[in-house]
Short mmCIF file of C-alpha atoms and ligand atoms in Angstrom, two decimals:
data_model
loop_
_atom_site.label_atom_id
_atom_site.label_comp_id
_atom_site.label_asym_id
_atom_site.label_seq_id
_atom_site.Cartn_x
_atom_site.Cartn_y
_atom_site.Cartn_z
CA LEU D 1 46.22 -1.71 21.03
CA VAL D 2 48.63 -4.50 21.77
CA SER D 3 52.33 -3.20 22.43
CA VAL D 4 55.14 -4.74 20.44
CA ASP D 5 56.65 -6.12 23.58
CA GLU D 6 53.42 -7.92 24.64
CA SER D 7 52.96 -9.49 21.24
CA ARG D 8 56.74 -10.68 21.46
CA LEU D 9 55.98 -12.00 25.03
CA LYS D 10 52.93 -13.96 23.75
CA GLU D 11 55.12 -15.43 20.96
CA ARG D 12 57.49 -16.51 23.55
CA ALA D 13 55.07 -18.00 25.76
CA ALA D 14 53.32 -19.85 22.89
CA GLU D 15 56.71 -21.17 21.78
CA ALA D 16 57.72 -22.41 25.12
CA MET D 17 54.28 -24.22 25.59
CA THR D 18 54.66 -25.83 22.11
CA THR D 19 58.22 -26.96 22.76
CA ALA D 20 57.15 -28.64 26.03
CA ARG D 21 54.24 -30.36 24.20
CA THR D 22 56.25 -31.67 21.28
CA ARG D 23 58.52 -33.26 24.06
CA THR D 24 55.56 -34.66 25.96
CA ARG D 25 54.16 -36.21 23.01
CA ALA D 26 57.52 -37.69 21.99
CA LEU D 27 57.93 -39.18 25.52
CA THR D 28 54.36 -40.56 25.54
CA ASP D 29 54.19 -41.83 21.98
CA VAL D 30 57.02 -44.03 21.79
CA VAL D 31 55.76 -46.59 24.20
CA ASP D 32 52.52 -48.49 23.77
CA ASP D 33 49.44 -48.20 25.99
CA SER D 34 50.26 -50.99 28.53
CA ASP D 35 53.71 -49.24 29.14
CA LEU D 36 52.02 -45.93 29.63
CA VAL D 37 49.64 -47.14 32.41
CA ARG D 38 52.28 -49.38 34.00
CA GLN D 39 54.13 -48.29 37.11
CA HIS D 40 57.83 -48.72 36.23
CA SER D 41 59.03 -47.95 39.75
CA LYS D 42 57.30 -47.20 43.04
CA LEU D 43 59.32 -43.95 42.89
CA MET D 44 57.44 -42.76 39.81
CA SER D 45 53.90 -42.23 38.54
CA PRO D 46 52.67 -44.15 35.36
CA LEU D 47 53.49 -41.96 32.42
CA VAL D 48 49.77 -41.54 31.87
CA TRP D 49 49.40 -39.82 35.21
CA ASP D 50 52.11 -37.24 34.32
CA LEU D 51 50.51 -36.60 31.00
CA ALA D 52 47.01 -35.83 32.45
CA HIS D 53 48.61 -34.00 35.37
CA ILE D 54 50.27 -31.65 32.93
CA GLY D 55 46.81 -30.89 31.37
CA SER D 56 45.32 -30.57 34.85
CA GLN D 57 47.73 -27.96 36.10
CA GLU D 58 47.38 -25.98 32.78
CA GLU D 59 43.50 -26.15 33.18
CA LEU D 60 43.65 -24.84 36.70
CA TRP D 61 46.20 -22.04 36.09
CA LEU D 62 45.78 -20.85 32.55
CA VAL D 63 42.09 -21.83 31.71
CA ARG D 64 40.51 -21.20 35.00
CA ASP D 65 42.59 -18.72 37.00
CA VAL D 66 44.01 -16.44 34.18
CA GLY D 67 41.18 -16.96 31.79
CA GLY D 68 38.33 -17.11 34.24
CA ARG D 69 36.76 -19.79 31.96
CA GLN D 70 34.57 -22.56 33.13
CA PRO D 71 36.11 -25.75 34.21
CA LEU D 72 36.65 -28.60 31.62
CA ARG D 73 36.92 -31.44 33.96
CA PRO D 74 36.37 -30.49 37.58
CA ASP D 75 35.68 -34.14 38.46
CA ILE D 76 39.32 -35.13 37.87
CA ASP D 77 41.04 -32.36 39.86
CA ASP D 78 41.49 -34.66 42.89
CA LEU D 79 43.05 -37.31 40.89
CA TYR D 80 45.81 -35.19 39.48
CA ASP D 81 46.55 -33.26 42.72
CA ALA D 82 49.99 -34.55 43.56
CA PHE D 83 49.32 -33.77 47.24
CA GLN D 84 46.27 -36.17 47.46
CA HIS D 85 47.95 -39.25 46.18
CA PRO D 86 51.71 -40.28 46.70
CA ARG D 87 53.29 -41.65 43.49
CA ALA D 88 53.18 -45.34 44.69
CA ASP D 89 49.43 -45.15 45.05
CA ARG D 90 48.70 -43.50 41.57
CA PRO D 91 48.38 -46.69 39.46
CA ALA D 92 45.37 -47.82 41.64
CA LEU D 93 43.46 -44.58 40.95
CA PRO D 94 40.52 -44.48 38.15
CA LEU D 95 42.85 -42.39 35.98
CA LEU D 96 42.03 -41.21 32.47
CA GLY D 97 43.30 -43.80 29.95
CA PRO D 98 45.83 -43.01 27.27
CA ALA D 99 43.26 -41.89 24.57
CA GLU D 100 41.18 -39.83 27.11
CA ALA D 101 44.35 -38.19 28.56
CA ARG D 102 45.77 -37.35 25.19
CA ALA D 103 42.37 -35.80 24.14
CA TYR D 104 42.15 -33.95 27.47
CA VAL D 105 45.59 -32.32 27.34
CA SER D 106 44.94 -31.05 23.80
CA GLU D 107 41.33 -29.71 24.55
CA VAL D 108 43.00 -27.80 27.60
CA ARG D 109 45.67 -26.57 25.33
CA ASP D 110 43.31 -25.15 22.58
CA LYS D 111 41.64 -23.38 25.56
CA ALA D 112 44.84 -22.14 27.07
CA PHE D 113 45.90 -20.69 23.58
CA ASP D 114 42.58 -18.82 23.45
CA VAL D 115 43.25 -17.44 26.94
CA LEU D 116 46.73 -16.46 25.86
CA ALA D 117 45.35 -14.59 22.70
CA HIS D 118 43.12 -12.58 24.96
CA ALA D 119 45.18 -12.05 27.94
CA ALA D 120 46.74 -8.68 29.13
CA LEU D 121 50.32 -9.64 30.10
CA THR D 122 50.76 -6.10 32.13
CA GLY D 123 49.90 -5.13 35.66
CA ARG D 124 50.80 -7.01 38.68
CA ASP D 125 48.74 -10.36 38.36
CA LEU D 126 49.69 -13.90 37.50
CA ALA D 127 49.72 -13.22 33.76
CA SER D 128 52.16 -10.27 34.06
CA ASN D 129 55.00 -10.68 31.73
CA GLY D 130 53.48 -13.97 30.60
CA PHE D 131 54.55 -15.57 34.00
CA ALA D 132 51.61 -17.97 34.36
CA PHE D 133 52.28 -19.22 30.75
CA GLY D 134 55.99 -19.48 31.44
CA MET D 135 55.36 -21.32 34.70
CA ILE D 136 52.99 -23.78 33.05
CA ALA D 137 55.67 -24.42 30.18
CA GLN D 138 58.24 -24.95 32.97
CA HIS D 139 55.89 -27.33 34.90
CA GLU D 140 55.34 -29.50 31.81
CA GLN D 141 59.15 -29.50 31.01
CA GLN D 142 59.71 -30.57 34.68
CA HIS D 143 57.48 -33.43 34.27
CA ASP D 144 58.94 -34.25 31.13
CA GLU D 145 62.29 -34.65 32.95
CA THR D 146 60.45 -36.83 35.38
CA MET D 147 59.11 -38.88 32.50
CA LEU D 148 62.56 -39.24 31.13
CA ALA D 149 63.70 -40.52 34.46
CA THR D 150 60.73 -42.97 34.32
CA HIS D 151 62.03 -44.15 31.00
CA GLN D 152 65.46 -44.76 32.49
CA LEU D 153 63.79 -46.97 35.10
CA ARG D 154 61.73 -48.75 32.38
CA VAL D 155 62.88 -52.31 31.61
CA GLY D 156 62.77 -53.41 27.94
CA ASP D 157 64.22 -52.65 24.51
CA PRO D 158 65.45 -49.07 23.96
CA VAL D 159 62.81 -46.71 22.57
CA LEU D 160 64.53 -43.31 22.73
CA SER D 161 67.39 -42.16 20.67
CA ALA D 162 69.49 -39.02 20.28
CA PRO D 163 72.67 -37.85 18.74
CA GLU D 164 76.01 -38.28 20.86
CA PRO D 165 77.13 -35.08 22.87
CA PRO D 166 80.21 -33.26 21.83
CA PRO D 167 83.58 -34.91 22.71
CA ARG D 168 85.71 -34.34 25.63
CA GLY D 169 87.53 -31.01 25.54
CA GLU D 170 91.12 -30.14 26.45
CA ASP D 171 92.43 -31.73 29.53
CA PRO D 172 90.85 -30.05 32.69
CA GLU D 173 93.61 -27.74 33.47
CA PRO D 174 93.38 -26.28 36.18
CA ASP D 175 90.93 -28.75 37.69
CA GLU D 176 90.04 -26.42 40.66
CA VAL D 177 89.20 -22.70 40.49
CA ILE D 178 89.65 -20.25 43.55
CA VAL D 179 86.58 -18.04 43.93
CA PRO D 180 87.54 -14.69 45.78
CA GLY D 181 85.63 -13.98 48.82
CA GLY D 182 82.98 -11.12 49.15
CA ARG D 183 79.46 -10.07 48.59
CA PHE D 184 77.57 -11.22 45.35
CA THR D 185 74.03 -10.95 44.16
CA MET D 186 72.19 -14.28 44.70
CA GLY D 187 68.74 -14.92 43.34
CA THR D 188 66.67 -12.67 41.03
CA SER D 189 63.90 -9.99 41.15
CA VAL D 190 64.11 -9.32 37.41
CA GLU D 191 63.95 -12.64 35.57
CA PRO D 192 60.38 -12.64 34.35
CA TRP D 193 59.76 -16.29 34.64
CA ALA D 194 61.72 -16.98 37.61
CA LEU D 195 59.76 -19.15 40.17
CA ASP D 196 58.93 -18.00 43.80
CA ASN D 197 62.14 -19.75 45.34
CA GLU D 198 64.62 -17.98 43.16
CA ARG D 199 63.37 -14.62 44.43
CA PRO D 200 64.14 -11.97 45.67
CA ALA D 201 67.70 -10.95 44.54
CA HIS D 202 69.69 -10.49 47.82
CA GLU D 203 73.47 -9.90 48.74
CA VAL D 204 75.46 -12.81 50.21
CA ASP D 205 78.91 -12.66 51.56
CA VAL D 206 80.93 -15.79 50.77
CA ASP D 207 84.28 -16.49 51.96
CA THR D 208 87.17 -17.44 49.49
CA PHE D 209 86.85 -21.14 48.45
CA VAL D 210 88.10 -23.44 45.93
CA ILE D 211 85.64 -25.24 43.54
CA ASP D 212 86.14 -28.18 40.95
CA ALA D 213 86.32 -26.85 37.50
CA PHE D 214 84.14 -29.75 36.39
CA PRO D 215 81.71 -32.19 37.76
CA VAL D 216 83.10 -35.47 39.40
CA THR D 217 83.58 -38.01 36.55
CA CYS D 218 82.49 -41.71 36.49
CA GLY D 219 86.28 -42.58 36.41
CA GLN D 220 87.09 -40.51 39.53
CA PHE D 221 83.98 -41.95 41.20
CA ALA D 222 85.01 -45.51 40.33
CA ALA D 223 88.51 -44.81 42.04
CA PHE D 224 86.44 -44.04 45.19
CA ILE D 225 84.66 -47.46 44.95
CA ASP D 226 88.00 -49.18 44.27
CA ALA D 227 89.48 -47.52 47.35
CA GLY D 228 86.69 -49.01 49.54
CA GLY D 229 84.78 -45.93 49.75
CA TYR D 230 81.55 -47.82 50.13
CA ASP D 231 82.93 -49.91 52.84
CA ASP D 232 84.27 -47.21 55.38
CA PRO D 233 81.77 -45.50 57.61
CA HIS D 234 84.41 -42.61 58.10
CA TRP D 235 83.23 -40.93 54.83
CA TRP D 236 79.58 -41.22 55.33
CA THR D 237 77.12 -39.39 57.60
CA PRO D 238 75.46 -41.69 60.10
CA ASP D 239 72.14 -41.34 57.94
CA GLY D 240 74.11 -42.18 54.82
CA TRP D 241 75.90 -45.24 56.34
CA ALA D 242 72.53 -46.57 57.53
CA TYR D 243 70.89 -46.00 54.05
CA ARG D 244 73.84 -47.68 52.29
CA GLY D 245 73.66 -50.59 54.50
CA GLU D 246 69.83 -51.01 54.31
CA HIS D 247 69.77 -50.82 50.55
CA GLY D 248 73.11 -52.59 49.90
CA ILE D 249 74.33 -49.82 47.82
CA ARG D 250 77.81 -50.45 46.35
CA ALA D 251 77.71 -48.09 43.27
CA PRO D 252 75.77 -45.57 41.42
CA ARG D 253 72.34 -46.72 40.35
CA PHE D 254 72.09 -48.51 37.00
CA TRP D 255 75.85 -49.66 37.37
CA LEU D 256 76.66 -53.32 36.82
CA ALA D 257 80.01 -54.81 38.00
CA ASP D 258 81.78 -57.21 35.75
CA GLY D 259 85.21 -58.16 37.29
CA ASP D 260 87.23 -55.12 37.10
CA ALA D 261 85.11 -53.24 34.57
CA TRP D 262 81.90 -51.18 35.34
CA TRP D 263 78.99 -51.46 32.87
CA ARG D 264 75.64 -49.54 33.09
CA ARG D 265 72.17 -49.56 31.70
CA ARG D 266 71.17 -46.39 29.96
CA PHE D 267 67.68 -46.04 28.48
CA GLY D 268 67.69 -49.76 27.83
CA VAL D 269 71.22 -50.06 26.27
CA ILE D 270 73.94 -51.90 28.20
CA GLU D 271 77.25 -50.22 27.83
CA ARG D 272 80.73 -49.56 29.40
CA VAL D 273 80.77 -46.73 31.97
CA PRO D 274 82.66 -43.90 30.30
CA ASP D 275 85.55 -42.61 32.37
CA ASP D 276 85.30 -38.94 31.47
CA GLU D 277 81.64 -38.38 31.75
CA PRO D 278 80.19 -36.70 34.84
CA VAL D 279 78.84 -39.46 37.31
CA MET D 280 75.02 -39.50 37.84
CA HIS D 281 72.44 -41.48 39.67
CA VAL D 282 74.22 -40.98 42.88
CA SER D 283 72.38 -39.84 46.11
CA TRP D 284 73.35 -36.94 48.15
CA HIS D 285 75.02 -39.34 50.67
CA GLU D 286 77.17 -40.88 48.20
CA ALA D 287 78.15 -37.37 46.73
CA HIS D 288 78.99 -36.42 50.31
CA ALA D 289 80.98 -39.49 51.05
CA TYR D 290 83.02 -39.03 47.79
CA ALA D 291 83.86 -35.50 48.68
CA LYS D 292 84.90 -36.22 52.25
CA TRP D 293 87.11 -39.19 50.84
CA ALA D 294 88.61 -36.65 48.33
CA GLY D 295 89.47 -34.25 51.24
CA LYS D 296 86.84 -32.08 50.01
CA ARG D 297 83.14 -31.16 50.61
CA LEU D 298 80.18 -30.26 48.68
CA PRO D 299 79.66 -26.53 47.72
CA THR D 300 76.81 -24.70 49.55
CA GLU D 301 74.23 -23.30 47.27
CA ALA D 302 75.69 -19.78 47.63
CA GLU D 303 79.07 -21.04 46.82
CA TRP D 304 77.73 -22.84 43.69
CA GLU D 305 75.75 -19.73 42.47
CA LYS D 306 78.73 -17.37 42.91
CA ALA D 307 80.94 -19.61 40.88
CA ALA D 308 78.18 -19.77 38.20
CA ARG D 309 77.17 -16.17 38.03
CA TRP D 310 79.77 -13.78 39.53
CA ASP D 311 81.58 -11.63 37.11
CA PRO D 312 84.92 -10.47 38.61
CA ASP D 313 85.14 -7.56 36.09
CA THR D 314 81.90 -5.98 36.96
CA GLY D 315 80.93 -7.53 40.30
CA ALA D 316 77.52 -8.32 39.05
CA SER D 317 75.70 -11.59 38.71
CA ARG D 318 75.01 -13.00 35.24
CA ARG D 319 72.02 -14.87 34.06
CA TYR D 320 74.37 -17.77 33.02
CA PRO D 321 77.82 -18.74 33.43
CA TRP D 322 78.69 -17.48 29.89
CA GLY D 323 76.74 -14.23 30.13
CA ASP D 324 73.13 -13.13 29.80
CA ALA D 325 72.35 -14.98 26.38
CA ASP D 326 69.83 -17.65 26.53
CA PRO D 327 71.54 -21.25 26.39
CA GLY D 328 72.56 -22.42 22.95
CA ALA D 329 73.77 -25.65 21.82
CA GLU D 330 77.38 -24.43 22.18
CA HIS D 331 76.98 -23.58 25.94
CA ALA D 332 75.31 -26.44 27.70
CA ASN D 333 73.95 -29.80 27.33
CA LEU D 334 70.22 -29.28 27.88
CA GLY D 335 66.88 -30.20 26.58
CA GLN D 336 67.37 -33.85 26.02
CA ARG D 337 69.26 -33.14 22.86
CA HIS D 338 71.39 -35.79 23.99
CA LEU D 339 70.63 -38.79 26.14
CA ARG D 340 73.52 -38.61 28.51
CA PRO D 341 75.92 -36.01 29.93
CA ALA D 342 78.74 -34.85 27.97
CA PRO D 343 82.40 -35.66 28.69
CA VAL D 344 84.33 -32.98 30.90
CA GLY D 345 85.45 -30.19 28.88
CA ALA D 346 82.99 -30.58 26.11
CA TYR D 347 81.52 -27.13 26.60
CA PRO D 348 84.28 -24.50 26.64
CA ALA D 349 81.93 -21.63 25.57
CA GLY D 350 79.72 -22.37 28.47
CA ALA D 351 82.49 -21.72 31.23
CA SER D 352 82.05 -18.98 33.78
CA PRO D 353 84.38 -16.00 33.81
CA LEU D 354 86.48 -17.75 36.39
CA GLY D 355 86.79 -20.87 34.36
CA VAL D 356 84.31 -23.27 35.93
CA HIS D 357 82.87 -25.62 33.53
CA GLN D 358 79.57 -27.36 32.84
CA LEU D 359 77.82 -25.76 35.78
CA ILE D 360 74.56 -25.67 33.60
CA GLY D 361 73.31 -28.89 31.96
CA ASP D 362 74.88 -32.43 31.94
CA VAL D 363 73.94 -33.43 35.48
CA TRP D 364 72.06 -31.79 38.25
CA GLU D 365 74.51 -31.00 40.98
CA TRP D 366 73.99 -31.87 44.84
CA THR D 367 74.86 -29.00 47.10
CA ALA D 368 75.58 -28.91 50.82
CA SER D 369 72.47 -26.78 51.40
CA SER D 370 68.91 -27.72 52.52
CA PHE D 371 65.95 -26.03 50.87
CA ALA D 372 64.93 -22.80 52.39
CA GLY D 373 63.21 -19.58 51.16
CA TYR D 374 65.45 -16.56 50.53
CA PRO D 375 65.15 -13.49 52.80
CA GLY D 376 61.80 -11.82 51.80
CA PHE D 377 60.59 -14.96 50.16
CA VAL D 378 56.81 -14.68 49.15
CA ALA D 379 55.06 -17.88 47.89
CA PHE D 380 53.76 -17.37 44.46
CA PRO D 381 51.32 -18.37 43.06
CA TYR D 382 50.82 -21.39 45.42
CA ARG D 383 52.49 -22.57 48.60
CA GLU D 384 52.67 -26.07 47.39
CA TYR D 385 55.33 -25.18 44.69
CA SER D 386 58.08 -24.41 47.02
CA GLU D 387 57.30 -23.37 50.51
CA VAL D 388 55.71 -26.69 51.78
CA PHE D 389 59.12 -28.22 51.06
CA PHE D 390 61.26 -25.77 52.92
CA GLY D 391 63.28 -27.49 55.81
CA THR D 392 66.08 -29.92 56.45
CA LYS D 393 64.47 -32.89 54.77
CA TYR D 394 65.47 -31.79 51.26
CA ALA D 395 68.87 -31.01 49.63
CA VAL D 396 69.16 -28.38 46.85
CA LEU D 397 70.50 -29.38 43.49
CA ARG D 398 71.71 -26.77 40.96
CA GLY D 399 72.41 -26.30 37.30
CA GLY D 400 69.96 -28.74 35.48
CA SER D 401 70.79 -31.95 33.52
CA PHE D 402 70.91 -33.07 29.94
CA GLY D 403 67.20 -33.74 30.60
CA THR D 404 66.21 -30.26 31.56
CA ASP D 405 64.90 -27.84 29.15
CA ALA D 406 66.35 -24.41 28.96
CA VAL D 407 63.14 -22.75 30.04
CA ALA D 408 63.33 -24.50 33.28
CA CYS D 409 67.03 -23.82 33.73
CA ARG D 410 68.83 -20.65 34.97
CA ALA D 411 71.91 -20.14 37.14
CA THR D 412 69.28 -19.14 39.79
CA PHE D 413 67.14 -22.18 39.37
CA ARG D 414 66.75 -24.41 42.40
CA ASN D 415 65.77 -28.07 42.50
CA TRP D 416 65.49 -30.23 45.53
CA ASP D 417 65.03 -33.83 46.58
CA PHE D 418 65.42 -36.10 49.39
CA PRO D 419 69.20 -36.99 49.99
CA ILE D 420 68.52 -40.74 49.34
CA ARG D 421 67.20 -40.21 45.69
CA ARG D 422 69.23 -41.74 42.82
CA GLN D 423 66.80 -42.07 39.97
CA ILE D 424 67.12 -38.41 39.13
CA PHE D 425 69.96 -37.25 36.70
CA ALA D 426 72.12 -36.07 39.62
CA GLY D 427 75.75 -35.77 40.12
CA PHE D 428 77.98 -33.19 41.86
CA ARG D 429 81.23 -31.44 42.07
CA CYS D 430 83.48 -30.81 45.09
CA ALA D 431 84.58 -27.60 46.84
CA ARG D 432 86.92 -27.00 49.76
CA ASP D 433 88.14 -24.21 51.99
CA ILE D 434 91.19 -22.47 50.71
CA ALA D 435 94.33 -23.69 52.31
CA ALA D 436 96.71 -21.23 54.24
CA GLY D 437 99.17 -19.76 51.74
CA GLU D 438 97.19 -20.81 48.76
CA ARG D 439 95.60 -17.31 47.90
C1 LIG H 1 61.17 -28.99 41.41
C2 LIG H 1 61.36 -31.13 40.46
C3 LIG H 1 61.15 -30.98 42.78
O1 LIG H 1 58.89 -32.71 40.26
O2 LIG H 1 58.54 -32.60 42.39
C4 LIG H 1 56.32 -30.48 39.36
C5 LIG H 1 58.64 -29.78 40.28
N1 LIG H 1 56.27 -29.22 41.07
N2 LIG H 1 54.99 -30.35 39.80
C6 LIG H 1 58.66 -32.02 41.47
C7 LIG H 1 57.16 -29.94 40.27
C8 LIG H 1 55.01 -29.60 40.77
C9 LIG H 1 59.20 -30.58 41.36
N3 LIG H 1 60.65 -30.38 41.38
FE1 LIG H 2 53.42 -31.20 38.94
#
């Protein structure tokens, strides 16, 4: 007999997979075949590669591994192995065409749902608590966000649309929050679909520090540009300064200068840069330079997570800044419900107990930390998800963006990228040490 819990878990897994597929379809059906096979930027795969790769991972983990079924297309495993072919080389591969890729992913999905119907979601294996299915739904959503970034790089008439996010909230007061020092629980050992790099839960001691109540806005960032921030090596790391020079970087990616005004291209629309929206499409280097210019610094990952999860009343860590409830539309700008970050103060219901806003959604936030395993880290289910990226080459981003689905976003969720990357929906907020007498 199937327990009630298990059937509920199966429903959740099926729901998460279906939500992801609806989004994948929307992102790949709005452009024509020539657009799907084109490489819009050397940084990205053709959309048709992401599409078939989504199916390929689902075949590997759900159909073959969990289900123990026969392979559907063992001949294409290599084509869709991200480690075999860098993104820049993918257009030259003998990829499945748009119609073949669509047929393949739906055939895999039918088989995966059959596996789900027969799977036991108990015990200690990959399917336990529906993890494998949750992991695959998250994987598809992560590629959907990557495809959304490809859409942003795509040149041509707009093809995506969405309603505007909620308006600016009350004036950001106070604009900084003191986070008291002491131990808190970082990471998780209980969240069923948390990925390997979020585990295990462990205690971390953090000194008292101050964090911005809101992400840094476009208006604030424009003031840094006006003050000559891009022209003064004092604010930049040596690597950042070299990178800025080599690429002639003068402003966030997709910004266009017009006299004193800043404009930007966003999903094919040219518009004025809105002052009160979190800045995005900045590299870690630009975030670092801004913070130094502002007399601040980027928060460490532990600081960011303490600000996001620590409840001063109980001393416990929450799943989300607002509590343990799954993200709702009132909490955070997630899931591509809108095609932009919301202005600061737009989500008062999503603030942390200490009054830190918009930690979840809107823009990914660069942190000062490089990507490393937590104490007791165990790679699961494969080293190539996280472990092979540990080291000083990658910086960690937290909190998710407007393009991140809730299934792939928790206050423990960790993303990472090279410090030079700007095509992702990344911004930042600043932190600083507490000043003497400020406590
Ligand atoms: C966690 C977003 C860095 O897209 O490279 C997708 C997620 N891993 N397929 C990425 C991922 C394998 C990963 N990031
Ligand atoms: Fe992938």
